[in-house]
PDB file of C-alpha atoms in Angstrom:
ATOM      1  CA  UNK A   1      94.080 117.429 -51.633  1.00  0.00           C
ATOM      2  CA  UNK A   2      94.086 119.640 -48.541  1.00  0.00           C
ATOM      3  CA  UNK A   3      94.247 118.895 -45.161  1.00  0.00           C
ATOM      4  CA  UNK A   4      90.282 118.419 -43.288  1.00  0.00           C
ATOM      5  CA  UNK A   5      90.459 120.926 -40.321  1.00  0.00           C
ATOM      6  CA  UNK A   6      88.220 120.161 -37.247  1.00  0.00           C
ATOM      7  CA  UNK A   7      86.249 123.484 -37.267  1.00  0.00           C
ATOM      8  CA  UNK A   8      86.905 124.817 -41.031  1.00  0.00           C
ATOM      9  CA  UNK A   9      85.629 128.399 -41.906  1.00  0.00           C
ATOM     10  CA  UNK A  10      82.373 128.789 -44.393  1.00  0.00           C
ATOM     11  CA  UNK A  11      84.579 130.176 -46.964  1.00  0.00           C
ATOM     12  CA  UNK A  12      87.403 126.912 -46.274  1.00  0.00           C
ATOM     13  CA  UNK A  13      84.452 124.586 -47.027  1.00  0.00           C
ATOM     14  CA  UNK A  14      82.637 126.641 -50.312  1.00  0.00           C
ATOM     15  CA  UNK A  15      85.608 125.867 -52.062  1.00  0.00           C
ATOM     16  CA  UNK A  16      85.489 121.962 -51.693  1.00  0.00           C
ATOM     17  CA  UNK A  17      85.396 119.754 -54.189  1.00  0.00           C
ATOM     18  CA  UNK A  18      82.602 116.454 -53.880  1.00  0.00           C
ATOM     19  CA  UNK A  19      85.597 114.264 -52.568  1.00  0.00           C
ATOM     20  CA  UNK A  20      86.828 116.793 -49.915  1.00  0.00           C
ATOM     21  CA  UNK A  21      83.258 116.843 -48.469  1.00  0.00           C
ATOM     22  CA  UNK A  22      82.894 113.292 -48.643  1.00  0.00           C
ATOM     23  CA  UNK A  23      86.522 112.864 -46.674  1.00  0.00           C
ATOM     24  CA  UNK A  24      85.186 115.574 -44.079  1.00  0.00           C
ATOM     25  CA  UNK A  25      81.905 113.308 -43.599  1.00  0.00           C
ATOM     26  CA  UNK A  26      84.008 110.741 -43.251  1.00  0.00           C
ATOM     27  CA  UNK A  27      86.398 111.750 -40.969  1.00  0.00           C
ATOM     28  CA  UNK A  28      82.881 112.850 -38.515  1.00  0.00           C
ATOM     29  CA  UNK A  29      81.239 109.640 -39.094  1.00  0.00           C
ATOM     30  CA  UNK A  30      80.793 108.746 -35.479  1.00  0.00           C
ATOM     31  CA  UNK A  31      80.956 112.756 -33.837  1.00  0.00           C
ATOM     32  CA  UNK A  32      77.890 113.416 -36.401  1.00  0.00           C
ATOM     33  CA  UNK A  33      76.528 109.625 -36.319  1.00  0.00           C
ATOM     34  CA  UNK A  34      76.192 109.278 -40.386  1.00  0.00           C
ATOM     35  CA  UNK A  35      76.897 106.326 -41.705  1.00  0.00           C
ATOM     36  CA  UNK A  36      78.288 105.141 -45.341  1.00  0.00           C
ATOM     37  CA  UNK A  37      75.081 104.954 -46.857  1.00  0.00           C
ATOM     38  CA  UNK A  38      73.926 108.255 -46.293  1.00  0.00           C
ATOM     39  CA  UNK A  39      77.601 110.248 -47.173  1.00  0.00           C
ATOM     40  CA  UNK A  40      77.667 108.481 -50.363  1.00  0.00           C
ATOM     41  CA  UNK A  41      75.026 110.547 -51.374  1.00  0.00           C
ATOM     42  CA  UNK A  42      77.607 113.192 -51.267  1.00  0.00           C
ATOM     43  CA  UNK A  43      78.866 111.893 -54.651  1.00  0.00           C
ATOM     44  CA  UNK A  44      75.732 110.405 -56.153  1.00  0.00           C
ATOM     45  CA  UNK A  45      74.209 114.039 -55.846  1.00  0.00           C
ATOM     46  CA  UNK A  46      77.441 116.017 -56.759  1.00  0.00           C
ATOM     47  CA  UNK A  47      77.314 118.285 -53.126  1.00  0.00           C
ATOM     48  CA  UNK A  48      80.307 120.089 -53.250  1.00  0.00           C
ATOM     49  CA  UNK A  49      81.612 122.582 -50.664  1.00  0.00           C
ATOM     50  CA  UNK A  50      78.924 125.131 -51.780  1.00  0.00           C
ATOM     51  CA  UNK A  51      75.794 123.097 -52.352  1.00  0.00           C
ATOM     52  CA  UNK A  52      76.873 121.172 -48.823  1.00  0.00           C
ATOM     53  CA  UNK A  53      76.240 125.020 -47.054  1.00  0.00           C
ATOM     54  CA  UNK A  54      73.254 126.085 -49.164  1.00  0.00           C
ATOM     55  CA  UNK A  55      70.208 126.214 -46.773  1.00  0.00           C
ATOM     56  CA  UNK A  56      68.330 124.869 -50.298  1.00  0.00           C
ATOM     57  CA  UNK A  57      70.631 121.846 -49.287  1.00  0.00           C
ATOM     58  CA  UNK A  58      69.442 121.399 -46.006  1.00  0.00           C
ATOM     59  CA  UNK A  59      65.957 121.815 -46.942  1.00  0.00           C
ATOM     60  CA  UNK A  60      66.046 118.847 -49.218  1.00  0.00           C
ATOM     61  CA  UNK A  61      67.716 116.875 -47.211  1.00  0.00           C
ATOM     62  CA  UNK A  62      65.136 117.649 -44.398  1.00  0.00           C
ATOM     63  CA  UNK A  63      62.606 116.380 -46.863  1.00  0.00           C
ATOM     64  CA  UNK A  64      64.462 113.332 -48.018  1.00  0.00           C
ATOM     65  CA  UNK A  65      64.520 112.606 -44.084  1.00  0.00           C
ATOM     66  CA  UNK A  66      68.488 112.700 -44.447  1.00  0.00           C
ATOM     67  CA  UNK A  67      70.549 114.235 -41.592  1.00  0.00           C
ATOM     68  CA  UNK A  68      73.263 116.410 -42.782  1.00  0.00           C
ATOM     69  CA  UNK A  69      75.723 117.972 -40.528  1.00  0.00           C
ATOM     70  CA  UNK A  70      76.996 121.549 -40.883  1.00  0.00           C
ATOM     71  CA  UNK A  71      80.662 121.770 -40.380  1.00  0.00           C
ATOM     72  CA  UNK A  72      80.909 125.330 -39.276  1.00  0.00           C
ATOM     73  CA  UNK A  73      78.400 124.726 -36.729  1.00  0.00           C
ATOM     74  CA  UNK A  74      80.098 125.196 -33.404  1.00  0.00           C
ATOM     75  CA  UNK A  75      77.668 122.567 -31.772  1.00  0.00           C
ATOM     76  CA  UNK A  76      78.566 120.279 -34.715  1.00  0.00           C
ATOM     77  CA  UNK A  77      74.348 119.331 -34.565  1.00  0.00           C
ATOM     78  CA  UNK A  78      72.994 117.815 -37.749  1.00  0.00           C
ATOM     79  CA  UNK A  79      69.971 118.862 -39.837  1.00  0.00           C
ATOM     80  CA  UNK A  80      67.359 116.046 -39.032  1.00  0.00           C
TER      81      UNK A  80
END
């Protein structure tokens, strides 16, 4: 498994696998205020590094009333 950088590039995080997003949500838990409920629908929906970026993602999630944060976002904000 690679290492989780604190500001990885868009093309770092396309090529993540389900668990390395999960461990990146982890590792922001409290600097993106998720909790464990909401990243373990990382896995239960299969978002991988690419799906995680796709703004088809983030409208979903909008919908779903998740908030998903976008790691290459220099503000670090998430989608509410």
């Amino acid at each position: 498994m690679s290492t989780i950088h604190a500001n990885p590039s868009v093309e770092t995080v396309k090529g993540w696998s389900v668990e390395q997003v999960k461990n990146f949500l982890n590792s922001k838990m409290d600097e993106f205020s998720l909790n464990y409920n909401e990243i373990a629908k990382v896995e239960e929906n299969s978002i991988n590094g690419r799906a995680f970026l796709s703004s088809d993602l983030q409208a979903e999630e909008k919908e779903m009333g998740s908030k998903w944060c976008h790691p290459t976002k220099s503000n670090s904000r998430c989608i509410l």
